[in-house]
XYZ file of C-alpha atoms in Angstrom:
651
model
C 22.611 17.983 -22.684
C 24.957 15.867 -24.649
C 23.684 12.996 -26.842
C 23.263 9.868 -24.883
C 24.770 6.952 -26.793
C 22.301 4.552 -28.348
C 23.049 1.227 -26.758
C 19.751 -0.280 -25.655
C 17.401 -1.919 -28.002
C 15.434 0.679 -29.950
C 11.631 0.623 -30.228
C 11.847 -0.571 -33.953
C 14.135 -3.527 -32.906
C 11.495 -4.425 -29.963
C 8.660 -4.578 -32.380
C 10.242 -6.606 -34.758
C 10.566 -9.213 -32.010
C 6.884 -9.051 -31.157
C 5.518 -11.796 -33.313
C 8.415 -14.133 -32.460
C 8.067 -13.693 -28.691
C 4.191 -13.928 -28.555
C 4.205 -16.951 -30.696
C 7.083 -18.618 -28.482
C 4.823 -17.733 -25.599
C 1.524 -19.089 -27.127
C 3.163 -22.115 -27.795
C 4.670 -22.864 -24.693
C 2.980 -25.323 -22.237
C 1.585 -23.952 -19.097
C 3.801 -26.503 -17.060
C 1.038 -27.114 -14.517
C 2.684 -29.157 -11.887
C 1.549 -32.767 -12.035
C 1.101 -32.602 -8.219
C -0.339 -29.012 -8.171
C -3.405 -29.609 -6.201
C -1.248 -31.498 -3.519
C 1.290 -28.581 -3.287
C -1.324 -25.804 -2.720
C -3.698 -28.035 -0.330
C -3.834 -26.580 3.152
C -5.934 -29.052 5.243
C -8.607 -27.983 7.435
C -7.240 -26.746 10.626
C -3.821 -26.076 9.273
C -2.193 -22.711 8.479
C -0.844 -21.331 5.339
C 2.931 -20.849 5.381
C 3.006 -17.174 4.127
C 0.806 -14.144 4.318
C 0.637 -12.408 0.983
C -0.390 -8.664 1.028
C -1.782 -7.345 -2.291
C -2.743 -3.957 -3.244
C -6.113 -3.413 -4.087
C -5.492 -0.822 -6.803
C -8.857 1.182 -7.268
C -10.449 -0.328 -4.119
C -8.146 1.803 -1.956
C -7.559 -1.242 0.178
C -5.292 -4.076 1.015
C -6.075 -7.805 0.433
C -4.494 -10.349 2.689
C -4.048 -14.017 1.119
C -2.608 -17.186 2.471
C -0.012 -18.875 0.352
C 0.115 -21.503 -1.010
C -3.854 -21.863 -0.530
C -4.702 -18.572 -2.103
C -7.358 -18.147 0.373
C -8.691 -14.529 1.129
C -7.999 -13.859 4.687
C -8.873 -10.347 5.153
C -9.513 -7.184 3.446
C -7.780 -4.280 5.325
C -9.489 -0.956 4.686
C -7.230 1.837 4.076
C -8.209 4.827 1.983
C -11.743 3.720 1.128
C -14.690 3.540 3.577
C -15.904 -0.164 4.278
C -19.147 -0.945 5.146
C -18.254 -4.595 6.361
C -16.652 -2.896 9.799
C -17.719 0.817 9.780
C -14.275 1.822 8.609
C -14.795 5.652 7.565
C -18.317 5.455 9.128
C -17.823 5.425 12.818
C -16.922 8.808 14.417
C -13.560 7.431 15.592
C -12.252 6.438 12.005
C -13.707 9.370 9.922
C -10.656 11.491 10.934
C -8.513 8.947 9.039
C -9.692 9.915 5.658
C -9.539 13.676 6.036
C -7.139 15.434 3.639
C -6.275 19.047 2.508
C -9.357 18.519 0.154
C -11.671 17.471 2.993
C -12.919 14.135 3.646
C -11.767 11.928 0.855
C -12.978 8.226 0.948
C -11.319 6.725 -1.937
C -7.803 6.227 -3.330
C -5.802 4.298 -5.729
C -3.403 1.888 -3.719
C -0.626 0.361 -5.643
C 2.674 -0.482 -3.493
C 2.587 -2.290 -0.216
C 5.894 -2.380 1.640
C 6.879 -4.575 4.720
C 9.023 -2.785 7.337
C 12.625 -4.355 7.494
C 15.316 -4.582 10.253
C 18.737 -5.192 8.840
C 17.417 -5.576 5.297
C 14.967 -8.559 6.348
C 10.935 -8.115 6.730
C 10.330 -7.921 10.373
C 6.387 -8.374 10.452
C 5.579 -5.186 12.335
C 4.279 -2.957 9.718
C 2.905 -2.718 6.197
C 2.782 0.477 4.384
C 0.650 1.356 1.240
C 0.464 4.503 -0.934
C -2.578 6.397 -2.186
C -1.703 7.392 -5.761
C -4.504 9.614 -6.521
C -4.643 12.095 -3.311
C -0.966 11.563 -2.370
C -0.752 9.774 0.647
C 0.970 6.981 2.623
C -0.692 4.779 5.126
C 0.755 2.424 7.979
C -0.968 -0.823 8.933
C -0.162 -2.446 12.450
C 0.427 -6.130 11.578
C -0.549 -6.857 15.271
C -4.083 -5.737 14.494
C -4.409 -5.428 10.873
C -5.628 -2.039 11.249
C -4.733 1.089 9.495
C -3.019 3.222 12.425
C -1.744 6.409 10.280
C -2.254 8.056 7.002
C 0.106 10.953 6.147
C -0.813 13.168 3.170
C 2.246 14.258 0.801
C 2.416 17.942 -0.188
C 4.025 19.303 -3.482
C 3.329 16.071 -5.195
C 0.584 14.895 -7.777
C 0.305 10.968 -8.460
C 2.192 9.380 -5.491
C 3.030 6.681 -7.554
C 6.718 5.744 -6.619
C 6.121 4.842 -2.997
C 6.341 4.035 -0.295
C 9.465 2.028 -0.690
C 11.679 1.908 2.410
C 15.176 1.471 3.573
C 16.828 -1.595 4.922
C 16.162 -0.742 8.579
C 13.044 1.340 8.141
C 14.811 4.644 8.434
C 12.799 6.192 5.537
C 9.945 5.681 3.250
C 10.422 7.420 -0.140
C 7.700 8.896 -2.208
C 8.087 10.517 -5.382
C 5.567 12.267 -7.789
C 4.310 10.621 -11.053
C 3.010 13.896 -12.411
C 5.126 16.733 -12.211
C 3.572 20.120 -11.708
C 4.284 23.791 -10.863
C 5.891 23.843 -7.343
C 4.307 25.889 -5.563
C 1.030 25.472 -7.605
C -0.249 28.550 -9.441
C -2.553 29.598 -12.280
C -0.462 29.281 -15.360
C -0.871 28.096 -19.206
C -0.122 24.438 -19.441
C 2.113 25.064 -22.339
C 4.245 27.626 -20.584
C 4.332 26.115 -17.192
C 7.527 25.196 -15.516
C 6.994 21.836 -14.118
C 8.988 20.546 -11.112
C 9.093 16.986 -9.287
C 9.425 15.930 -5.659
C 10.748 12.951 -3.824
C 9.754 12.974 -0.315
C 11.761 11.395 2.397
C 9.573 10.094 5.202
C 11.112 9.636 8.697
C 9.763 6.423 10.740
C 10.075 6.216 14.556
C 11.750 3.037 15.083
C 9.630 2.016 17.880
C 5.933 3.209 17.026
C 6.383 3.403 13.209
C 5.037 7.045 13.409
C 5.727 9.024 10.047
C 6.582 12.299 9.354
C 8.191 14.246 6.477
C 11.690 14.782 7.081
C 12.536 16.584 4.043
C 11.532 16.806 0.257
C 13.990 17.244 -2.730
C 12.925 19.355 -5.406
C 13.952 17.764 -8.790
C 13.535 18.276 -12.574
C 9.998 18.113 -13.523
C 10.013 14.492 -15.092
C 7.654 11.505 -14.192
C 9.201 9.457 -11.446
C 7.703 6.061 -11.459
C 8.974 3.522 -9.081
C 11.767 2.971 -6.616
C 13.841 0.625 -4.223
C 16.316 1.660 -1.880
C 19.754 0.242 -1.448
C 21.043 -2.410 0.988
C 24.397 -3.503 2.307
C 26.870 -1.760 0.318
C 24.247 0.451 -1.343
C 22.442 1.486 1.920
C 22.182 5.220 1.900
C 21.071 5.563 -1.726
C 17.678 4.983 -3.370
C 16.817 4.302 -6.875
C 14.107 5.745 -8.807
C 13.096 5.090 -12.429
C 11.658 7.854 -14.469
C 10.124 8.571 -18.004
C 9.110 11.355 -20.175
C 12.614 12.833 -20.110
C 11.139 14.737 -23.165
C 8.960 16.704 -20.630
C 5.939 16.239 -23.037
C 2.482 17.545 -21.844
C 0.349 16.083 -24.337
C -0.204 12.874 -26.353
C 2.609 11.097 -23.982
C 2.319 7.791 -25.843
C 4.165 9.593 -28.587
C 5.923 12.517 -27.211
C 7.293 10.550 -24.052
C 8.771 7.965 -26.258
C 10.960 10.160 -28.459
C 14.394 9.620 -26.679
C 16.136 6.508 -26.861
C 16.750 6.419 -23.004
C 15.226 7.745 -19.877
C 16.888 7.858 -16.555
C 17.191 6.111 -13.185
C 17.537 8.838 -10.386
C 20.159 7.675 -8.025
C 19.763 9.540 -4.742
C 22.119 9.771 -2.032
C 19.743 10.367 1.075
C 22.367 10.174 3.621
C 23.945 13.417 1.923
C 20.562 14.953 1.946
C 20.486 14.352 5.512
C 23.596 16.120 6.112
C 22.595 19.149 4.053
C 19.303 19.359 6.090
C 21.415 19.080 9.298
C 23.766 21.899 8.199
C 20.617 24.271 7.705
C 20.701 24.008 4.001
C 16.739 23.222 3.701
C 14.005 25.805 3.362
C 10.814 25.639 4.826
C 8.140 25.842 2.112
C 4.441 26.538 2.871
C 2.267 23.631 2.348
C -1.105 22.116 3.415
C -1.423 18.471 4.315
C -3.034 16.094 6.650
C -1.605 13.787 9.258
C -4.281 11.189 10.424
C -3.347 8.940 13.376
C -5.063 6.264 15.079
C -4.782 5.708 18.852
C -5.203 2.219 20.044
C -5.773 3.304 23.820
C -8.736 5.672 23.066
C -9.850 3.898 19.935
C -9.916 7.039 18.222
C -8.151 8.967 15.402
C -6.973 12.669 15.136
C -6.309 14.539 11.989
C -3.883 17.521 12.101
C -3.283 20.073 9.293
C 0.293 20.591 8.877
C 1.534 24.057 7.113
C 5.023 23.591 6.202
C 7.559 21.173 4.682
C 11.407 21.394 4.568
C 12.758 21.504 0.912
C 16.233 20.690 -0.573
C 17.027 21.971 -4.059
C 19.754 20.542 -6.188
C 21.944 23.773 -5.853
C 21.731 23.734 -2.109
C 22.816 20.106 -1.785
C 25.392 19.068 -4.471
C 26.410 15.384 -5.232
C 22.925 14.327 -3.873
C 21.156 13.082 -7.040
C 22.911 11.546 -10.343
C 20.956 10.368 -13.391
C 21.785 7.100 -15.070
C 20.594 6.146 -18.708
C 18.133 3.389 -18.801
C 15.787 1.999 -21.757
C 12.949 4.410 -22.467
C 9.683 4.234 -20.480
C 11.105 1.774 -17.435
C 8.777 1.021 -14.763
C 10.424 -1.334 -11.853
C 13.481 -0.385 -10.167
C 14.778 -3.178 -8.033
C 17.849 -4.038 -5.853
C 19.179 -7.721 -5.715
C 19.794 -9.318 -2.289
C 23.562 -8.516 -1.909
C 22.937 -4.658 -2.549
C 25.359 -4.684 -5.272
C 23.082 -4.557 -8.277
C 20.008 -2.390 -9.468
C 17.873 -3.355 -11.876
C 15.480 -1.767 -14.327
C 14.174 -2.519 -17.894
C 12.151 -0.352 -20.277
C 8.640 -1.173 -21.273
C 9.699 -0.537 -24.803
C 12.935 -2.590 -24.965
C 13.634 -6.402 -25.243
C 16.306 -6.389 -22.489
C 16.949 -5.475 -18.874
C 19.971 -3.744 -17.387
C 21.719 -4.619 -14.252
C 23.884 -1.719 -12.801
C 26.802 -2.124 -10.308
C 26.755 0.033 -7.399
C 30.476 0.007 -7.179
C 30.988 0.926 -10.617
C 28.537 3.754 -9.910
C 30.795 4.928 -7.045
C 33.812 4.820 -9.253
C 32.230 6.584 -12.050
C 31.290 9.460 -9.732
C 34.575 9.513 -8.417
C 36.067 9.434 -11.687
C 33.698 12.037 -13.054
C 32.508 9.945 -15.764
C 29.752 12.436 -16.530
C 28.241 12.670 -20.225
C 25.879 15.475 -19.557
C 23.502 17.493 -17.536
C 19.715 17.459 -17.177
C 18.681 20.504 -15.505
C 21.436 20.516 -12.921
C 21.743 16.903 -12.405
C 24.708 15.180 -13.707
C 24.290 12.365 -15.971
C 26.687 9.347 -15.442
C 27.966 7.245 -18.447
C 25.940 4.123 -18.947
C 28.926 1.818 -19.925
C 30.645 3.035 -16.471
C 27.930 2.035 -14.398
C 26.360 -0.996 -16.480
C 27.137 -4.353 -14.875
C 25.430 -6.595 -17.601
C 22.470 -6.701 -19.951
C 19.751 -9.511 -20.019
C 19.227 -9.342 -23.687
C 16.252 -10.268 -25.834
C 14.622 -11.158 -22.591
C 10.919 -10.609 -23.550
C 8.569 -7.895 -24.682
C 7.703 -5.259 -21.990
C 9.715 -6.077 -18.995
C 8.216 -4.499 -15.865
C 9.495 -5.630 -12.724
C 12.125 -7.969 -11.133
C 12.308 -9.878 -7.824
C 15.015 -12.321 -6.651
C 14.957 -15.529 -5.049
C 17.493 -17.200 -2.486
C 19.630 -18.976 -5.183
C 21.002 -16.081 -7.045
C 18.079 -15.901 -9.772
C 15.940 -12.921 -10.677
C 12.373 -13.194 -12.165
C 11.172 -10.636 -14.467
C 7.532 -9.858 -15.552
C 6.898 -9.205 -19.107
C 3.528 -7.348 -19.794
C 3.313 -7.470 -23.556
C 4.346 -11.239 -24.071
C 2.808 -12.431 -20.973
C 5.508 -14.292 -19.212
C 7.628 -14.601 -16.332
C 11.342 -14.956 -17.108
C 13.913 -16.411 -15.045
C 17.615 -15.232 -15.231
C 20.825 -15.694 -13.425
C 22.311 -12.700 -11.477
C 25.913 -12.233 -12.621
C 25.959 -14.090 -16.008
C 22.815 -12.279 -16.796
C 21.743 -15.287 -19.049
C 18.005 -16.369 -19.288
C 17.521 -19.961 -17.700
C 13.611 -20.437 -17.818
C 10.476 -18.687 -18.749
C 6.754 -19.731 -17.981
C 3.664 -18.027 -19.637
C 1.508 -15.774 -17.572
C -2.266 -15.677 -18.308
C -2.494 -12.667 -19.118
C -0.604 -9.331 -19.297
C 1.353 -9.787 -16.124
C 2.180 -6.518 -14.345
C 4.191 -6.885 -11.094
C 5.203 -9.997 -9.404
C 6.116 -11.085 -5.929
C 8.621 -13.448 -4.562
C 8.555 -13.830 -0.619
C 11.292 -11.600 0.486
C 12.134 -10.848 -3.115
C 12.863 -7.331 -2.338
C 14.888 -7.945 0.934
C 18.382 -9.382 1.982
C 16.872 -12.651 2.695
C 14.426 -13.957 0.278
C 12.549 -16.965 1.222
C 11.996 -17.754 -2.400
C 9.731 -21.333 -2.784
C 6.901 -19.420 -4.591
C 6.123 -16.533 -7.290
C 2.782 -14.895 -7.511
C 1.921 -13.399 -10.852
C -0.405 -10.525 -10.843
C -2.183 -10.437 -14.112
C -4.095 -7.493 -15.561
C -6.444 -9.548 -17.642
C -8.261 -12.897 -17.015
C -10.366 -13.520 -20.207
C -11.108 -17.380 -20.017
C -9.588 -18.131 -16.713
C -12.572 -17.910 -14.468
C -16.299 -18.125 -14.759
C -17.547 -14.809 -16.400
C -19.139 -12.195 -14.268
C -20.898 -9.708 -16.484
C -18.807 -6.960 -18.316
C -16.220 -6.849 -15.662
C -14.147 -10.112 -15.141
C -12.386 -11.253 -11.905
C -8.635 -9.746 -11.315
C -6.239 -12.423 -11.639
C -3.245 -13.876 -9.765
C -1.355 -16.984 -10.287
C 0.927 -19.038 -7.886
C 4.264 -20.464 -9.499
C 6.391 -23.084 -7.839
C 10.070 -22.032 -7.715
C 11.362 -25.169 -6.124
C 12.908 -26.800 -9.128
C 15.069 -25.680 -12.036
C 11.744 -25.229 -14.192
C 9.111 -22.993 -12.863
C 5.516 -24.870 -12.538
C 2.088 -23.275 -12.475
C 0.336 -24.323 -9.322
C -2.887 -22.276 -8.910
C -4.758 -19.449 -10.101
C -6.874 -17.399 -7.751
C -8.973 -14.242 -8.058
C -8.040 -10.949 -6.093
C -9.766 -7.964 -4.729
C -9.616 -4.828 -6.943
C -6.923 -4.402 -9.317
C -3.568 -5.612 -7.656
C -0.543 -3.690 -8.478
C 2.337 -4.751 -6.319
C 2.365 -7.423 -3.460
C 4.824 -8.650 -0.763
C 4.806 -11.978 1.392
C 6.340 -13.072 4.611
C 6.404 -16.098 6.575
C 3.401 -16.555 8.747
C 5.339 -16.988 11.902
C 6.896 -13.554 11.605
C 3.356 -11.842 11.799
C 1.439 -14.296 13.927
C 3.859 -13.855 16.734
C 2.999 -10.271 17.381
C -0.813 -10.844 17.024
C -3.470 -8.931 19.309
C -6.363 -10.953 20.380
C -8.395 -8.461 22.595
C -8.182 -4.888 23.541
C -8.194 -4.755 27.438
C -10.879 -3.228 29.098
C -8.812 -1.670 31.728
C -6.777 -0.061 29.177
C -9.670 1.443 27.134
C -9.359 5.149 27.409
C -12.076 6.182 25.181
C -14.017 9.063 26.620
C -17.314 7.442 26.412
C -16.294 3.943 27.266
C -17.793 1.683 29.799
C -16.162 -1.122 31.777
C -19.414 -3.042 32.616
C -23.191 -2.692 32.387
C -23.262 -0.512 35.605
C -21.832 2.203 33.793
C -24.114 2.423 30.770
C -26.502 5.489 30.577
C -28.214 7.995 28.167
C -27.107 11.837 28.568
C -28.680 14.751 26.637
C -26.532 17.836 26.231
C -28.611 20.017 24.092
C -29.729 18.474 20.992
C -27.070 15.784 21.085
C -27.924 12.540 22.898
C -25.189 10.267 24.049
C -25.864 6.636 24.629
C -23.026 4.871 26.555
C -24.149 1.273 25.545
C -22.552 -1.912 26.165
C -22.650 -5.482 24.123
C -22.020 -8.832 25.391
C -23.360 -12.148 24.381
C -26.301 -11.786 23.917
C -27.606 -8.600 24.734
C -27.117 -4.696 24.736
C -27.288 -2.553 27.688
C -29.619 -0.606 27.820
C -31.972 -2.299 25.186
C -34.906 0.095 25.742
C -34.443 3.828 25.227
C -36.796 6.891 25.372
C -36.425 10.690 25.365
C -35.046 11.015 21.739
C -36.557 13.575 19.349
C -36.853 13.787 15.628
C -33.857 16.166 14.706
C -31.526 15.185 17.646
C -28.251 13.898 17.046
C -27.766 10.607 18.720
C -24.386 9.097 19.386
C -24.380 5.415 20.187
C -20.824 5.022 21.915
C -20.802 1.051 21.887
C -18.282 -0.820 23.980
C -17.659 -4.567 23.433
C -17.329 -6.093 26.995
C -15.959 -9.243 25.628
C -12.470 -10.367 26.559
C -12.451 -13.668 24.237
C -10.768 -13.614 20.885
C -12.990 -13.169 17.790
C -16.043 -12.280 19.399
C -16.979 -8.911 17.861
C -20.287 -7.549 18.197
C -22.063 -5.564 15.366
C -24.300 -2.586 15.659
C -26.817 -1.033 13.399
C -29.934 1.284 13.563
C -32.897 0.290 11.092
C -33.119 3.061 8.494
C -29.845 4.931 9.551
C -27.923 6.713 6.765
C -24.821 4.797 7.893
C -23.063 1.611 7.932
C -22.818 -1.076 10.699
C -20.034 -0.830 13.242
C -17.940 -3.788 14.198
C -16.720 -3.583 17.485
C -13.749 -5.668 18.583
C -13.493 -7.026 22.102
C -12.573 -4.254 24.499
C -12.972 -1.665 22.014
C -15.412 1.480 21.838
C -16.596 2.935 18.631
C -19.396 5.438 18.008
C -22.532 5.370 15.656
C -24.149 8.602 14.597
C -27.693 8.785 13.711
C -30.162 11.715 13.283
C -33.628 10.299 13.477
C -36.154 11.902 10.827
C -39.447 10.605 11.874
C -41.311 9.660 15.216
C -41.740 5.820 15.989
C -40.152 2.924 17.758
C -36.947 2.070 15.859
C -35.047 -1.144 16.332
C -31.240 -1.557 16.701
C -29.710 -4.953 16.523
C -26.305 -6.950 16.270
C -25.089 -7.338 12.750
C -22.328 -9.935 13.693
C -23.306 -13.560 14.389
C -21.931 -13.874 17.768
C -23.996 -16.763 19.593
C -26.895 -19.204 19.335
C -29.056 -16.143 20.511
C -27.633 -13.861 18.224
C -31.087 -13.317 16.591
C -32.257 -12.169 20.026
C -29.906 -9.460 20.365
C -31.718 -6.326 19.580
C -33.350 -3.286 21.204
C -35.559 -0.245 20.711
C -35.417 3.413 20.610
C -38.394 5.651 20.970
C -38.285 8.847 18.900
C -40.777 11.766 19.634
C -41.904 14.473 17.383
C -39.660 17.544 17.150
C -40.073 19.851 20.158
C -41.763 17.058 22.111
C -39.789 16.849 25.296
C -40.025 13.071 26.218
C -38.071 12.426 29.300
C -34.829 10.403 29.048
C -35.474 6.863 30.180
C -33.290 3.615 29.566
C -33.254 0.138 31.105
C -32.405 -3.379 30.737
C -34.865 -6.528 31.594
C -37.116 -3.995 33.476
C -40.046 -1.717 32.551
C -38.959 1.868 31.998
């Protein structure tokens, strides 16, 4: 590989700016808007203007906030069990957490992505990645329920995902940790590591996912991505680091080169190669979990192969572009003409021109080769540099006035700059150590602007202390004037990484309020109290039980013995919005169920001692909620007490 010209700020130069930048940030006023309280106040009975979807990080969930109020509206369970509503505890939802490693009730969720149509967020689905066990999940925004989880094979650390194309044709998923592909027992020092970039095809009507193909790429670490739009539609841009391919002490060994790479991937070219038969089927082992709203149940399917494309099978598919060392965000402006990245160890951000990139490819402005990937000349692709922007630039989003906003981790600030002139026009401190940020629609062709949310890694003195671990932090910043103004601090769930926001009306118009009883196809559902019953099948006892304000049917049950496996199939007969019912058995090794109107969910219980055991509703549903309870008689093991059940009468 030819030596890449040293153009961007070196680490030495960056560190020389540290004191000056930190001093400037520390001395800056917080610029709290004088009418901040008025700007974020949403009066009782009124709605927020935006939904904001924040990744839950190590919680494995997605949290939903209203903007501008900062009110927490919902935690959506995705990769982790959730005792609040029985996600991962009910028999119907357990298959959603199956993987090639078995039942895995946790993950590290980083990057939510809203589905798009014509480059604009459409409010249909939200996707989120599992970083630890490579997975991508789809949440249906008509129900705020996780409907699908797809495991990603040939990947380790699914960090650069699930960023999508402008018409939701594909989601991309790149591996953070390169590993041997296929895996094998080998010494770490001698191992040949490879990377993978997966393209996940979306059904345009249902949103269902499948891995269309995987690209096998050089074994460096792929970080984040965004796909092109408008003129750059058909391409995706991935930042990467560790071009040194270090395997130990990466804080030193992955920072030796002056530059790392952006991987520019022509996915339309890859499609053509797959269609012409150039892909190969590789053995794999991964799970595809799908929830069916008609049966209220999930199924888990194990898949055994995946289509792969190598660089030699499909030329002109991938190009590397030099970027400042250790980059993080890869971001595309609303016009689709510029893609932007900044190195964490540099004091500048670079904007690249898609048109210039195309011309550089056509003119073969190639300065070298990295394991079969041609490296484009930096000067030939670069559109402009935002110089001395800050220390530790991470991620950039855009508003609707031609401005960009970059988060700066080390100097703890947000910097506003002008697209096209690359000049810094404003900056505001963030408290403290900001990671990602969001602007509503800031990664689309139609940003709504108006607000910015800073997702900060450290809180220190911002909230009341809560022991050794302090609350995670977000800050709402007003973008409605030339100068950014701080409006609100609000704590968040887990450690939020990335977030997205969308006008509430684009989501509320899709809202589902009840599941219609006549459409309930669960095999153990009932449509009225007349259908409730108790059936023994060997050592399994199936209780077809209904809930309605304010009783269960049946509410007295006999004929169960110690060691039986009891399945309570609970159908909520309500057909009124926001009337769920809960279900729990005293002393059970399980969480509650929270059953939505018209839904059926199953609670598994294995009694261990004889006695009379209460069960009850856990969700306050009416004035007589406290009376909503029942009893189940448990006989000793081997005692054949007849099955009996009833409601409002002696058994």
